[in-house]
Short mmCIF file of C-alpha atoms in Angstrom, two decimals:
data_model
loop_
_atom_site.label_atom_id
_atom_site.label_comp_id
_atom_site.label_asym_id
_atom_site.label_seq_id
_atom_site.Cartn_x
_atom_site.Cartn_y
_atom_site.Cartn_z
CA MET A 9 -4.38 -29.00 1.61
CA THR A 10 -2.77 -32.22 0.60
CA ARG A 11 -3.83 -33.70 -3.03
CA LEU A 12 -3.74 -37.25 -4.17
CA SER A 13 -4.70 -39.23 -7.47
CA PHE A 14 -5.95 -42.88 -7.78
CA LEU A 15 -6.19 -44.93 -9.85
CA PHE A 16 -7.60 -48.60 -9.50
CA SER A 17 -5.77 -51.75 -11.15
CA GLY A 18 -7.83 -54.14 -9.47
CA ALA A 19 -10.39 -55.33 -6.78
CA SER A 20 -7.24 -57.15 -4.83
CA GLN A 21 -4.59 -53.97 -5.66
CA GLU A 22 -3.99 -50.86 -3.84
CA PRO A 23 -4.51 -48.07 -5.94
CA CYS A 24 -1.28 -46.30 -7.40
CA GLN A 25 -1.23 -43.27 -5.63
CA GLY A 26 1.26 -39.89 -5.51
CA ASN A 27 1.04 -37.04 -2.84
CA VAL A 28 2.81 -33.85 -2.98
CA GLY A 29 1.83 -32.36 -0.18
CA ASN A 30 0.79 -28.70 0.05
CA ASP A 31 -0.65 -27.35 -3.41
CA GLU A 32 0.84 -24.16 -3.09
CA VAL A 33 4.54 -23.53 -2.40
CA TYR A 34 6.22 -19.83 -1.72
CA VAL A 35 9.64 -19.17 -2.69
CA PRO A 36 11.43 -15.95 -2.30
CA PHE A 37 12.96 -14.36 -5.33
CA GLY A 38 15.68 -16.09 -6.51
CA GLY A 39 15.62 -19.01 -4.05
CA SER A 40 14.75 -22.12 -5.00
CA ALA A 41 12.47 -24.98 -3.47
CA LEU A 42 12.58 -28.28 -2.54
CA LEU A 43 10.01 -30.40 -3.20
CA ASN A 44 9.03 -34.37 -2.49
CA CYS A 45 7.02 -36.49 -4.15
CA THR A 46 5.32 -39.67 -2.14
CA HIS A 47 4.26 -43.13 -4.30
CA ASN A 48 3.51 -46.12 -4.46
CA CYS A 49 3.76 -46.55 -8.50
CA THR A 50 6.04 -48.08 -10.74
CA LEU A 51 7.56 -45.14 -11.80
CA ALA A 52 7.59 -41.29 -10.78
CA VAL A 53 8.72 -38.00 -12.64
CA TRP A 54 8.59 -34.06 -11.93
CA GLU A 55 7.77 -32.48 -14.90
CA SER A 56 8.18 -28.80 -15.48
CA ARG A 57 9.47 -25.25 -17.04
CA LEU A 58 11.21 -24.11 -14.11
CA ARG A 59 14.96 -25.51 -13.60
CA LYS A 60 15.08 -28.69 -11.95
CA LYS A 61 18.32 -30.31 -9.63
CA ASN A 62 19.12 -31.90 -7.30
CA VAL A 63 16.53 -35.33 -8.76
CA LEU A 64 17.22 -37.67 -6.30
CA ARG A 65 15.06 -41.10 -5.72
CA GLY A 66 14.43 -43.37 -3.70
CA PRO A 67 12.05 -46.08 -2.37
CA GLY A 68 8.48 -44.95 -3.12
CA TRP A 69 9.07 -41.11 -3.15
CA VAL A 70 11.17 -38.55 -5.71
CA SER A 71 12.35 -35.30 -5.04
CA VAL A 72 13.37 -32.43 -6.64
CA GLU A 73 14.76 -29.08 -6.47
CA VAL A 74 13.48 -26.07 -8.53
CA GLU A 75 14.78 -22.34 -9.34
CA ASP A 76 13.06 -19.50 -11.26
CA THR A 77 14.44 -19.16 -15.00
CA PHE A 78 12.98 -16.21 -15.93
CA ASP A 79 12.85 -12.41 -15.78
CA GLU A 80 9.58 -12.09 -14.11
CA LEU A 81 8.04 -13.08 -11.20
CA GLY A 82 4.99 -15.40 -11.51
CA ALA A 83 3.10 -18.88 -10.55
CA SER A 84 4.38 -22.06 -11.82
CA PRO A 85 2.97 -25.23 -11.98
CA ILE A 86 5.02 -28.48 -11.63
CA SER A 87 3.92 -31.94 -11.54
CA CYS A 88 4.52 -35.15 -10.32
CA THR A 89 3.34 -37.44 -12.22
CA VAL A 90 2.76 -41.27 -11.68
CA ALA A 91 2.64 -43.83 -14.19
CA ILE A 92 0.14 -46.48 -14.03
CA SER A 93 0.90 -48.44 -16.67
CA LYS A 94 3.50 -48.68 -20.08
CA ASP A 95 0.10 -45.52 -22.05
CA GLU A 96 -1.21 -44.52 -18.73
CA SER A 97 -0.38 -41.30 -15.80
CA VAL A 98 -1.85 -39.27 -13.39
CA ASP A 99 -0.39 -35.56 -12.42
CA ASN A 100 -0.17 -34.38 -8.64
CA THR A 101 0.61 -30.79 -9.37
CA VAL A 102 2.29 -28.37 -7.22
CA THR A 103 1.86 -24.35 -8.05
CA VAL A 104 5.07 -22.92 -7.14
CA ILE A 105 4.67 -18.86 -6.43
CA PHE A 106 8.02 -16.68 -6.21
CA TYR A 107 7.62 -13.46 -3.96
CA GLU A 108 9.20 -10.56 -2.98
CA ILE A 109 8.39 -8.64 0.09
CA PRO A 110 8.54 -4.96 -0.33
CA ARG A 111 11.61 -3.40 0.19
CA LEU A 112 9.65 -0.27 1.58
CA VAL A 113 6.59 1.71 2.47
CA THR A 114 5.42 5.24 1.87
CA LEU A 115 3.09 7.56 3.34
CA ASP A 116 2.79 10.87 1.49
CA MET A 117 0.37 13.48 2.91
CA GLU A 118 0.36 16.77 4.27
CA ASP A 119 0.71 17.01 8.29
CA MET A 120 -1.16 20.94 8.73
CA LEU A 121 -4.72 19.94 7.56
CA GLU A 122 -7.66 22.79 7.06
CA GLU A 123 -10.44 21.25 9.46
CA GLY A 124 -13.38 20.30 6.42
CA LYS A 125 -10.36 20.62 3.88
CA SER A 126 -9.70 17.23 1.83
CA TYR A 127 -7.17 15.96 1.58
CA ILE A 128 -5.48 13.19 -0.79
CA ILE A 129 -3.29 10.83 0.95
CA THR A 130 -0.82 8.48 -1.37
CA CYS A 131 1.21 4.79 0.31
CA THR A 132 3.51 3.65 -2.35
CA VAL A 133 4.17 -0.14 -2.14
CA HIS A 134 7.96 -0.57 -3.51
CA GLY A 135 8.93 -3.66 -5.33
CA VAL A 136 6.09 -6.42 -4.65
CA ALA A 137 5.09 -10.00 -5.85
CA PRO A 138 2.85 -11.46 -6.36
CA ILE A 139 0.76 -8.09 -6.38
CA GLN A 140 -2.77 -10.60 -6.61
CA ASN A 141 -1.60 -11.39 -2.84
CA LEU A 142 -1.16 -7.98 -1.86
CA ARG A 143 -3.65 -5.75 0.50
CA VAL A 144 -2.86 -2.08 1.30
CA THR A 145 -4.05 -0.84 4.60
CA MET A 146 -4.18 3.16 5.63
CA LEU A 147 -4.56 3.34 9.27
CA ARG A 148 -5.50 6.69 11.72
CA GLY A 149 -4.23 5.52 14.71
CA LYS A 150 -5.63 1.93 15.09
CA GLU A 151 -8.41 2.59 12.82
CA GLU A 152 -8.45 1.32 9.80
CA ILE A 153 -10.56 4.13 7.02
CA TYR A 154 -9.94 1.85 4.00
CA HIS A 155 -7.92 -0.77 2.10
CA LYS A 156 -7.08 -2.17 -1.48
CA THR A 157 -6.19 -5.47 -3.08
CA PHE A 158 -5.53 -6.81 -5.94
CA LYS A 159 -6.93 -10.41 -6.80
CA ASP A 160 -7.64 -9.12 -9.87
CA ASP A 161 -4.83 -7.57 -11.08
CA SER A 162 -3.07 -9.29 -14.27
CA ARG A 163 0.16 -7.71 -13.97
CA VAL A 164 3.18 -10.17 -13.19
CA GLY A 165 6.54 -9.44 -11.58
CA ASN A 166 8.15 -6.65 -9.13
CA ILE A 167 5.83 -4.42 -9.46
CA THR A 168 5.47 -0.85 -7.45
CA GLU A 169 2.25 0.38 -6.59
CA ALA A 170 0.58 3.49 -5.17
CA VAL A 171 -2.69 3.64 -3.64
CA THR A 172 -4.56 7.12 -3.12
CA TYR A 173 -7.80 7.99 -0.40
CA GLN A 174 -9.18 11.08 0.06
CA ILE A 175 -9.95 12.34 3.66
CA THR A 176 -11.80 15.05 4.75
CA ALA A 177 -9.60 16.75 7.77
CA GLU A 178 -12.00 16.67 11.41
CA ARG A 179 -10.59 18.05 14.85
CA SER A 180 -10.30 14.57 16.02
CA ASP A 181 -7.58 14.24 13.31
CA ASN A 182 -5.46 16.58 15.86
CA MET A 183 -2.18 14.93 16.27
CA LYS A 184 -3.16 11.62 15.25
CA ASP A 185 -0.78 9.60 13.76
CA PHE A 186 -1.56 8.29 9.87
CA SER A 187 0.21 5.29 8.76
CA CYS A 188 -0.37 2.52 5.69
CA GLN A 189 1.10 -1.38 5.76
CA ALA A 190 1.35 -3.63 2.78
CA THR A 191 0.38 -6.83 3.43
CA LEU A 192 1.70 -10.14 1.30
CA ALA A 193 -0.44 -13.66 2.23
CA LEU A 194 2.05 -15.91 1.93
CA GLY A 195 -0.30 -19.27 1.98
CA THR A 196 -0.60 -21.08 5.78
CA VAL A 197 3.36 -22.14 5.85
CA ILE A 198 4.52 -18.66 5.94
CA GLY A 199 1.61 -17.02 6.47
CA ASN A 200 0.99 -13.27 6.40
CA VAL A 201 3.71 -10.75 6.05
CA THR A 202 3.24 -6.84 6.83
CA VAL A 203 5.55 -4.20 6.20
CA PRO A 204 4.59 -0.88 7.40
CA SER A 205 5.32 2.76 6.39
CA SER A 206 6.50 5.79 9.00
CA ASN A 207 4.22 7.42 10.76
CA VAL A 208 2.68 10.40 9.82
CA THR A 209 1.05 12.92 12.25
CA VAL A 210 -0.94 15.64 11.57
CA ARG A 211 -2.76 18.62 13.00
CA THR A 212 -5.64 20.60 12.78
CA PHE A 213 -6.57 23.89 12.69
CA GLU A 214 -10.16 25.84 12.00
CA PRO A 215 -10.78 28.21 9.36
CA ALA A 216 -9.81 31.95 9.93
CA LYS A 217 -12.77 33.74 10.40
CA ILE A 218 -11.88 37.49 9.92
CA ASN A 219 -13.87 40.37 10.56
CA LEU A 220 -12.40 43.60 8.84
CA THR A 221 -13.38 46.74 9.26
CA LEU A 222 -12.08 50.03 7.64
CA SER A 223 -12.52 53.61 9.29
CA ASN A 224 -13.45 55.04 5.88
CA THR A 225 -13.53 53.53 2.75
CA GLU A 226 -13.02 57.23 0.20
CA VAL A 227 -9.82 58.47 1.48
CA LEU A 228 -7.04 61.21 -1.06
CA LEU A 229 -4.08 60.02 -1.72
CA GLY A 230 -1.49 60.67 1.08
CA GLU A 231 -4.60 60.18 3.83
CA THR A 232 -4.54 57.77 6.21
CA ILE A 233 -7.32 55.63 7.71
CA ARG A 234 -7.67 52.64 10.95
CA VAL A 235 -7.44 49.81 9.62
CA SER A 236 -9.31 46.88 11.98
CA CYS A 237 -8.56 43.23 12.10
CA VAL A 238 -10.59 41.16 14.83
CA LEU A 239 -10.29 37.13 14.26
CA THR A 240 -13.81 35.55 16.13
CA ASN A 241 -12.10 31.67 16.10
CA GLU A 242 -12.62 29.97 19.67
CA HIS A 243 -8.59 30.81 19.68
CA PRO A 244 -7.71 33.74 17.91
CA ASP A 245 -4.18 33.94 19.44
CA GLN A 246 -2.93 30.44 17.64
CA TYR A 247 -3.49 32.81 14.35
CA SER A 248 -0.78 34.91 12.52
CA VAL A 249 -2.49 38.18 11.75
CA VAL A 250 -0.97 40.19 8.38
CA ILE A 251 -3.25 43.36 7.22
CA GLY A 252 -1.41 44.64 3.32
CA LEU A 253 -2.17 47.00 0.78
CA ASN A 254 -2.14 46.53 -2.53
CA GLY A 255 -0.46 43.13 -1.87
CA GLU A 256 2.00 45.33 0.37
CA ASP A 257 2.54 44.43 4.38
CA VAL A 258 1.40 47.02 5.70
CA CYS A 259 1.33 45.84 9.36
CA GLU A 260 1.71 42.58 11.30
CA ASP A 261 1.26 40.84 14.66
CA PRO A 262 0.90 41.83 17.53
CA LYS A 263 -0.85 44.36 15.77
CA TRP A 264 -4.51 43.75 14.51
CA ASP A 265 -5.07 47.24 14.04
CA CYS A 266 -3.33 49.78 12.45
CA ASN A 267 -3.10 53.08 11.11
CA VAL A 268 -2.30 52.30 7.03
CA THR A 269 -1.44 55.47 4.57
CA VAL A 270 -2.56 55.48 0.82
CA LYS A 271 0.35 55.90 -1.43
CA GLU A 272 -0.88 55.27 -4.60
CA THR A 273 -3.02 56.83 -7.08
CA SER A 274 -5.60 53.92 -7.79
CA PRO A 275 -9.44 53.63 -8.33
CA VAL A 276 -9.31 50.95 -5.59
CA ALA A 277 -7.48 50.49 -2.80
CA ASN A 278 -7.76 46.61 -1.84
CA VAL A 279 -7.33 46.66 1.83
CA THR A 280 -6.75 42.18 2.78
#
């Protein structure tokens, strides 16, 4: 967008005006911006709290190089003030926005998911500014499942931001790549800059459906019972089975049934 300022001094004269080009300029943190103001007025000067250097003037123009003098990143206005007369002037303002592209984006989530169970996904954007221009997107393959923006966030400076989202695992998630990305909007000149995370490939599994049977539920110390553990899942061979007595493993795969000897005196012996 071009911003112009006008003031007519008479019907036969051209208006005094200044032109600063785009009203927003994005500059990487630690860098500088070269700004130019064209005008047809008697005097034009750049005014800002930013550090100004290399001020140059020519017929109908004045340029300046500016850099941030503050520890915190943020937006700073700078004005090309054109003098209409001794007592009158008009400001043409540019907003200089110092930015920091995220140095790293990470996705934290489990990679073995039980179908029907809920899990938290965390996407962390490490070192970004300004956060108001940030969009965090979470993806399942190429499908967007969640996004968050920060337009109303009042924080300034270099920020590390963690975004969380809850999913419920489905069978269709099996072997899918989950990821997230941080997109920083940097105006019409630079455009959008996107930094992706690494993929997390997940596997899903069905909750085990167990049918546990005992040959006898009342035995004496030293007696043996027959224990059978049957999985009724569609693919039972994908599961590992351990049969335990009072917390002690008594038989493991590939035996899904075995003889168990009760070795401890207890009112109740728990077979799991």
